[in-house]
């Protein structure tokens, strides 16, 4: 009997995790796997780009978990520089374009995995394509930015966007000795936090020597006589720049799916069932940054472009197409990041998310430290907690601080997943010794204060 044919579109986290897991479950006699990647690289960590550009990671290749050759050696027919330009759903085939030779051809499939990721937002503004303006989505982008940094005549860097990629790239530019300005359209950096917590990030960035301008909507990129970027214009000001880094966010890359009417959600991502099968299509699966995920706290889908989800999706899809079984129940919205030594973490809902889905809530914010106050190196940390009015169920946690702040959010992520109340959190048996935490861990202190807030609101 001929082997079943699996085609994978996209050669990074979700796509290659799916292909690799399917190959673990089924050998080439049973399942022929062909994966198409339009770029040069496979299984690379875009998450590591800020640290490679900043010099913490030495080599580009350190970010590559598995090369095309390594995938081929494991029995996956990996075609790089090959773009899928069309999906023929009824005919069960994809059209591909060889980006080097320009040749096109069709490849048939029995099962299809769409793992096309996300594309960076690029507003159509004058000068956006000028030399010296860089995105940081791919390893090629990272290399191009490093080349510009080597050649830059001056030392002024403007980062557009103050989300996690923006702040991580601000750190990278600082490490290259640039004078860094971050232009942020919102009220405070890190819009994934409430503004009161974002303000702490802003203050810390000031302290690190990074200038952050809030409410700054970019209107144009100016170029000099040499054609290279010279300044970034906003409504009210002009910021001189020798290099510009864009971190304005991403949207799901669903061009192929949209063209053939596959189901898309309100955020433009593919809609799947719990097994990550595209809704209404028995032989098509999708995962990673091109899909929407169920937010388990808000009870509706969101688009969250994170490697942590993409890798899990790939593993689950690979199990399902390889004859095993897996489901992806959804997310609670956990994300961590840092700018220099300042750690930033969030999970669950912000105030505006809770309001948007009609939840009434109380909040509490506490100051603590990452170690016992008397232990050398103890640094401050702020924890904000949201709990539902009346039930006391935990809704969200945000943490900004130094020295162990970020990963504390994992306790809250577990509590959210288990739908714990803040009262239950106060009695969690968390580890304590002076080098690791105060005797009351900051998450427990925040939970106690939230219980008090619930009592004061007359609900507990
Ligand atoms: C600078 C940066 C830092 C990040 N940091 C973090 C972090 O700290 N933590 C975290 O969890 N996440 C982080 N992420 C996000 C993470 O990298 C992504 O969520 C993850 O890579 C998504 O994997 P994916 O496989 O869904 O998509 P991608 O990694 O985007 O891969 C999709 C692949 O599909 C290919 N492709 C697309 N269309 C086609 C086509 N038609 N034909 C052929 N090939 C195609 C693309 O070339 C691409 O290689 C970061 C991202 C960036 C850019």
XYZ file of N, CA and C in Angstrom, residues 53-227:
525
model
N 21.253 39.559 18.553
C 21.602 40.915 18.096
C 22.302 41.670 19.229
N 21.845 41.450 20.465
C 22.431 42.158 21.615
C 23.767 41.590 22.054
N 24.144 40.414 21.515
C 25.465 39.861 21.813
C 25.495 38.837 22.943
N 24.351 38.570 23.600
C 24.347 37.545 24.654
C 24.531 36.155 24.053
N 23.967 35.966 22.853
C 24.142 34.707 22.122
C 25.112 35.019 20.994
N 26.179 34.204 20.885
C 27.248 34.597 19.962
C 26.925 34.390 18.489
N 26.408 33.219 18.164
C 26.286 32.855 16.751
C 24.836 32.734 16.320
N 24.557 33.136 15.108
C 23.220 32.928 14.549
C 22.824 31.457 14.635
N 23.780 30.567 14.308
C 23.430 29.144 14.235
C 23.093 28.546 15.595
N 23.472 29.260 16.679
C 23.062 28.783 18.011
C 21.546 28.800 18.155
N 20.875 29.617 17.311
C 19.416 29.732 17.412
C 18.696 28.675 16.577
N 19.461 27.876 15.867
C 18.824 26.869 14.996
C 18.813 25.521 15.709
N 17.616 25.044 16.012
C 17.502 23.766 16.733
C 17.753 22.591 15.791
N 17.261 22.703 14.545
C 17.450 21.603 13.597
C 17.517 22.162 12.182
N 18.586 21.847 11.471
C 18.784 22.374 10.122
C 17.954 21.554 9.119
N 17.781 22.079 7.891
C 17.093 21.294 6.869
C 17.757 19.931 6.664
N 19.084 19.885 6.677
C 19.780 18.607 6.465
C 19.434 17.623 7.583
N 19.376 18.132 8.819
C 19.043 17.236 9.942
C 17.618 16.708 9.814
N 16.704 17.556 9.352
C 15.332 17.069 9.132
C 15.316 16.003 8.043
N 16.076 16.269 6.973
C 16.091 15.287 5.865
C 16.637 13.952 6.353
N 17.679 14.028 7.198
C 18.272 12.790 7.720
C 17.266 12.007 8.549
N 16.244 12.695 9.062
C 15.203 12.003 9.844
C 13.995 11.618 8.982
N 14.168 11.675 7.686
C 13.107 11.159 6.816
C 12.021 12.153 6.481
N 12.349 13.448 6.551
C 11.371 14.466 6.136
C 11.911 15.131 4.868
N 11.084 15.145 3.828
C 11.490 15.768 2.560
C 11.310 17.284 2.727
N 12.391 17.933 3.103
C 12.329 19.350 3.464
C 12.753 20.198 2.280
N 11.878 21.082 1.801
C 12.217 21.929 0.644
C 12.283 23.383 1.117
N 13.494 23.889 1.236
C 13.640 25.303 1.620
C 13.552 26.168 0.365
N 13.419 27.460 0.589
C 13.289 28.435 -0.505
C 12.134 28.052 -1.435
N 11.164 27.357 -0.875
C 10.010 26.921 -1.673
C 8.744 27.431 -1.007
N 8.058 28.301 -1.709
C 6.870 28.936 -1.142
C 5.609 28.249 -1.661
N 4.688 27.971 -0.769
C 3.377 27.485 -1.207
C 2.561 28.716 -1.597
N 2.073 28.712 -2.836
C 1.368 29.899 -3.329
C -0.132 29.674 -3.440
N -0.578 28.417 -3.309
C -2.008 28.143 -3.436
C -2.324 26.790 -2.817
N -3.473 26.729 -2.150
C -3.958 25.425 -1.658
C -5.198 25.073 -2.474
N -5.191 23.886 -3.058
C -6.374 23.391 -3.776
C -7.031 22.386 -2.815
N -8.012 22.863 -2.059
C -8.588 22.039 -0.991
C -9.277 20.820 -1.578
N -10.126 21.033 -2.586
C -10.885 19.910 -3.157
C -9.955 18.931 -3.872
N -8.962 19.471 -4.572
C -8.041 18.611 -5.328
C -6.932 18.022 -4.470
N -6.878 18.403 -3.179
C -5.873 17.904 -2.233
C -4.449 18.048 -2.777
N -4.107 19.300 -3.112
C -2.754 19.550 -3.604
C -2.389 21.002 -3.301
N -1.077 21.270 -3.273
C -0.609 22.651 -3.087
C 0.289 23.017 -4.260
N 0.200 24.295 -4.657
C 1.083 24.766 -5.718
C 2.287 25.428 -5.049
N 3.493 25.135 -5.556
C 4.681 25.722 -4.946
C 5.498 26.497 -5.975
N 6.247 27.446 -5.430
C 7.138 28.258 -6.259
C 8.549 28.103 -5.713
N 9.467 27.659 -6.547
C 10.874 27.607 -6.149
C 11.421 29.029 -6.244
N 11.798 29.600 -5.108
C 12.143 31.026 -5.093
C 13.502 31.303 -5.734
N 14.274 30.274 -5.997
C 15.547 30.487 -6.689
C 15.398 30.317 -8.194
N 14.735 29.209 -8.616
C 14.638 28.945 -10.061
C 13.404 29.589 -10.692
N 12.408 29.935 -9.854
C 11.155 30.491 -10.380
C 10.187 29.428 -10.887
N 10.572 28.153 -10.776
C 9.692 27.060 -11.262
C 8.512 26.852 -10.324
N 7.376 26.500 -10.911
C 6.214 26.181 -10.081
C 5.810 24.727 -10.318
N 5.193 24.113 -9.317
C 4.686 22.750 -9.496
C 3.611 22.467 -8.450
N 2.926 21.344 -8.614
C 1.879 20.932 -7.675
C 2.356 19.713 -6.894
N 1.986 19.648 -5.608
C 2.272 18.475 -4.779
C 0.965 18.029 -4.125
N 0.651 16.763 -4.256
C -0.597 16.247 -3.681
C -0.436 15.903 -2.206
N -1.555 15.932 -1.475
C -1.520 15.537 -0.054
C -2.767 14.739 0.303
N -2.604 13.888 1.313
C -3.769 13.279 1.966
C -4.116 14.075 3.220
N -3.037 14.582 3.878
C -3.225 15.407 5.076
C -2.367 16.656 4.922
N -2.903 17.785 5.382
C -2.184 19.060 5.232
C -2.067 19.742 6.594
N -0.878 20.286 6.867
C -0.681 21.089 8.082
C -0.314 22.509 7.657
N -1.090 23.477 8.122
C -0.783 24.885 7.828
C -0.104 25.473 9.059
N 1.145 25.892 8.883
C 1.917 26.447 10.007
C 2.705 27.641 9.475
N 1.966 28.594 8.903
C 2.585 29.714 8.184
C 2.958 30.882 9.093
N 2.681 30.764 10.394
C 3.159 31.773 11.335
C 2.413 33.087 11.255
N 3.158 34.154 11.577
C 2.574 35.500 11.584
C 3.457 36.406 10.745
N 2.884 37.519 10.286
C 3.725 38.478 9.548
C 3.732 39.784 10.342
N 4.886 40.447 10.347
C 4.974 41.691 11.109
C 4.096 42.779 10.493
N 3.509 43.586 11.335
C 2.715 44.724 10.858
C 3.678 45.769 10.284
N 3.407 46.204 9.065
C 4.242 47.232 8.414
C 3.330 48.318 7.868
N 3.086 49.392 8.611
C 2.195 50.425 8.079
C 2.775 51.010 6.788
N 1.905 51.329 5.835
C 2.376 51.855 4.540
C 2.710 53.341 4.693
N 3.837 53.609 5.326
C 4.246 55.002 5.546
C 5.442 55.325 4.666
N 5.611 56.593 4.290
C 6.773 56.962 3.478
C 8.072 56.551 4.173
N 8.977 55.969 3.405
C 10.319 55.656 3.923
C 10.437 54.338 4.662
N 9.323 53.606 4.786
C 9.341 52.369 5.585
C 10.361 51.348 5.069
N 10.637 51.377 3.741
C 11.566 50.400 3.170
C 12.989 50.946 3.024
N 13.248 52.094 3.614
C 14.583 52.717 3.445
C 15.666 51.850 4.083
N 16.867 51.859 3.498
C 17.975 51.144 4.140
C 18.182 51.686 5.561
N 18.387 50.755 6.493
C 18.556 51.172 7.898
C 17.300 50.984 8.719
N 16.181 50.615 8.050
C 14.935 50.308 8.774
C 14.790 48.787 8.807
N 14.668 48.232 10.001
C 14.742 46.767 10.127
C 13.607 46.179 10.943
N 13.079 45.049 10.454
C 12.234 44.198 11.272
C 13.120 43.149 11.919
N 12.551 42.366 12.811
C 13.353 41.330 13.481
C 12.587 40.012 13.545
N 11.918 39.668 12.445
C 11.069 38.479 12.452
C 11.857 37.205 12.147
N 12.874 37.341 11.293
C 13.588 36.139 10.837
C 15.093 36.278 11.102
N 15.805 35.167 10.925
C 17.261 35.218 11.118
C 17.900 36.125 10.071
N 17.342 36.136 8.854
C 17.864 37.048 7.827
C 17.687 38.499 8.279
N 16.535 38.799 8.895
C 16.313 40.161 9.414
C 17.375 40.510 10.458
N 17.637 39.546 11.345
C 18.613 39.790 12.418
C 19.987 40.072 11.851
N 20.376 39.292 10.821
C 21.696 39.486 10.207
C 21.774 40.847 9.527
N 20.691 41.221 8.822
C 20.683 42.525 8.135
C 20.828 43.657 9.156
N 20.164 43.514 10.308
C 20.278 44.551 11.345
C 21.706 44.610 11.883
N 22.292 43.445 12.135
C 23.676 43.439 12.639
C 24.619 44.102 11.644
N 24.397 43.855 10.341
C 25.242 44.481 9.311
C 25.100 46.001 9.374
N 23.856 46.470 9.537
C 23.640 47.922 9.631
C 24.335 48.485 10.867
N 24.233 47.778 11.988
C 24.849 48.281 13.229
C 26.357 48.429 13.050
N 26.962 47.474 12.328
C 28.407 47.534 12.093
C 28.792 48.756 11.273
N 27.890 49.113 10.317
C 28.228 50.181 9.368
C 27.728 51.552 9.797
N 26.839 51.596 10.819
C 26.159 52.857 11.150
C 27.168 53.963 11.438
N 26.881 55.146 10.851
C 27.828 56.266 11.026
C 27.648 56.898 12.403
N 26.387 57.000 12.845
C 26.118 57.587 14.160
C 25.633 56.537 15.127
N 25.263 56.941 16.321
C 24.868 55.983 17.357
C 23.476 56.270 17.881
N 22.573 56.679 16.981
C 21.207 56.929 17.445
C 20.261 55.857 16.886
N 19.595 55.158 17.798
C 18.658 54.111 17.382
C 17.252 54.506 17.816
N 16.308 54.342 16.894
C 14.896 54.535 17.256
C 14.197 53.187 17.110
N 13.538 52.769 18.189
C 12.748 51.546 18.158
C 11.288 51.967 18.072
N 10.583 51.473 17.072
C 9.164 51.818 16.923
C 8.341 50.668 17.498
N 7.595 50.972 18.563
C 6.803 49.939 19.234
C 7.401 49.614 20.581
N 6.538 49.512 21.589
C 7.023 49.271 22.957
C 6.365 48.039 23.556
N 6.070 47.064 22.686
C 5.646 45.754 23.182
C 6.905 44.983 23.580
N 6.734 43.656 23.780
C 7.901 42.939 24.303
C 9.053 42.914 23.315
N 8.753 42.842 22.001
C 9.867 42.834 21.041
C 10.548 44.209 21.040
N 9.761 45.266 21.126
C 10.328 46.619 21.170
C 11.262 46.807 22.360
N 10.817 46.389 23.546
C 11.669 46.629 24.723
C 12.899 45.713 24.702
N 12.717 44.484 24.191
C 13.895 43.602 24.110
C 14.913 44.157 23.099
N 14.409 44.724 22.006
C 15.329 45.296 21.014
C 15.956 46.591 21.523
N 15.235 47.339 22.373
C 15.824 48.541 22.979
C 17.054 48.143 23.787
N 16.925 47.055 24.535
C 18.070 46.552 25.307
C 19.228 46.179 24.372
N 18.892 45.492 23.265
C 19.935 45.055 22.329
C 20.682 46.266 21.750
N 19.928 47.322 21.429
C 20.560 48.531 20.857
C 21.452 49.205 21.901
N 20.970 49.219 23.143
C 21.752 49.811 24.245
C 23.092 49.084 24.376
N 23.029 47.757 24.242
C 24.252 46.953 24.390
C 25.251 47.236 23.277
N 24.754 47.738 22.123
C 25.659 48.113 21.031
C 26.144 49.550 21.191
N 25.814 50.167 22.313
C 26.301 51.527 22.575
C 25.487 52.610 21.895
N 24.248 52.290 21.501
C 23.404 53.301 20.856
C 22.650 54.103 21.907
N 22.333 55.333 21.515
C 21.431 56.172 22.298
C 20.030 55.754 21.814
N 19.192 55.253 22.723
C 17.960 54.582 22.266
C 16.707 55.390 22.617
N 15.871 55.602 21.598
C 14.549 56.209 21.811
C 13.504 55.191 21.373
N 12.521 54.957 22.234
C 11.423 54.048 21.888
C 10.175 54.902 21.653
N 9.600 54.769 20.468
C 8.368 55.512 20.150
C 7.182 54.576 20.342
N 6.285 54.987 21.218
C 5.174 54.125 21.612
C 3.861 54.848 21.350
N 3.005 54.215 20.551
C 1.731 54.856 20.228
C 0.779 54.881 21.429
N 0.936 53.941 22.342
C 0.006 53.810 23.473
C 0.329 54.742 24.631
N -0.408 54.510 25.736
C -0.250 55.372 26.920
C 1.013 55.045 27.692
N 1.373 53.786 27.717
C 2.569 53.329 28.442
C 3.180 52.179 27.653
N 4.480 51.910 27.860
C 5.045 50.732 27.206
C 4.363 49.457 27.717
N 4.513 48.387 26.977
C 3.969 47.086 27.342
C 2.451 47.133 27.517
N 1.776 47.302 26.379
C 0.315 47.378 26.405
C -0.329 46.070 26.839
N 0.466 45.003 26.960
C -0.098 43.752 27.479
C -0.287 43.830 28.999
N 0.193 44.930 29.605
C -0.041 45.174 31.035
C -1.074 46.283 31.173
N -1.655 46.422 32.377
C -2.460 47.611 32.657
C -1.531 48.824 32.673
N -2.070 50.022 32.359
C -1.204 51.211 32.298
C -0.441 51.497 33.599
N -1.053 51.192 34.768
C -0.330 51.467 36.024
C 0.914 50.594 36.137
N 0.877 49.374 35.590
C 2.058 48.512 35.617
C 3.012 48.898 34.476
N 2.436 49.307 33.339
C 3.268 49.775 32.228
C 4.096 50.999 32.628
N 3.498 51.822 33.521
C 4.232 53.024 33.978
C 5.519 52.621 34.713
N 5.475 51.510 35.442
C 6.677 51.039 36.152
C 7.759 50.656 35.144
N 7.326 50.064 34.025
C 8.299 49.692 32.985
C 8.905 50.966 32.401
N 8.024 51.951 32.153
C 8.496 53.230 31.600
C 9.554 53.846 32.523
N 9.246 53.896 33.825
C 10.188 54.505 34.778
C 11.507 53.749 34.796
N 11.400 52.413 34.759
C 12.628 51.612 34.790
C 13.443 51.845 33.519
N 12.759 51.978 32.362
C 13.483 52.217 31.106
C 14.191 53.568 31.168
N 13.513 54.570 31.741
C 14.177 55.882 31.949
C 15.471 55.677 32.732
N 15.354 54.886 33.809
C 16.512 54.647 34.675
C 17.647 53.924 33.949
N 17.286 53.166 32.923
C 18.312 52.420 32.164
C 18.919 53.280 31.052
N 18.396 54.499 30.909
C 18.919 55.389 29.871
C 18.199 55.249 28.540
N 17.018 54.610 28.540
C 16.227 54.475 27.310
C 15.129 55.535 27.355
N 15.054 56.384 26.331
C 14.002 57.404 26.288
C 12.758 56.787 25.675
N 11.641 56.849 26.386
C 10.386 56.315 25.840
C 9.425 57.475 25.640
N 8.889 57.578 24.429
C 7.922 58.642 24.135
C 6.564 57.978 23.932
N 5.625 58.249 24.825
C 4.274 57.672 24.688
C 3.408 58.549 23.797
N 2.353 57.977 23.254
C 1.430 58.735 22.395
C 2.098 59.209 21.115
N 3.129 58.499 20.680
C 3.893 58.924 19.500
C 3.553 58.032 18.308
N 2.673 58.515 17.444
C 2.318 57.742 16.246
C 3.238 58.154 15.110
N 3.955 57.183 14.559
C 4.914 57.479 13.478
C 4.151 57.826 12.200
N 4.588 58.904 11.539
C 3.927 59.315 10.292
C 4.828 59.097 9.074
N 6.139 59.089 9.241
C 7.051 58.898 8.099
C 8.453 58.580 8.602
N 9.217 57.937 7.722
C 10.647 57.741 7.975
C 11.364 58.635 6.968
N 12.249 59.488 7.460
C 13.002 60.385 6.562
C 14.333 59.746 6.186
N 14.809 60.079 4.965
C 16.127 59.581 4.542
C 17.054 60.759 4.265
N 18.360 60.491 4.351
C 19.359 61.528 4.097
C 19.825 61.496 2.650
N 20.878 62.269 2.352
C 21.391 62.366 0.982
C 21.880 61.010 0.479
N 22.350 60.144 1.404
C 22.840 58.818 1.000
C 21.705 57.803 0.832
N 20.460 58.245 1.003
C 19.308 57.352 0.832
C 18.984 56.537 2.064
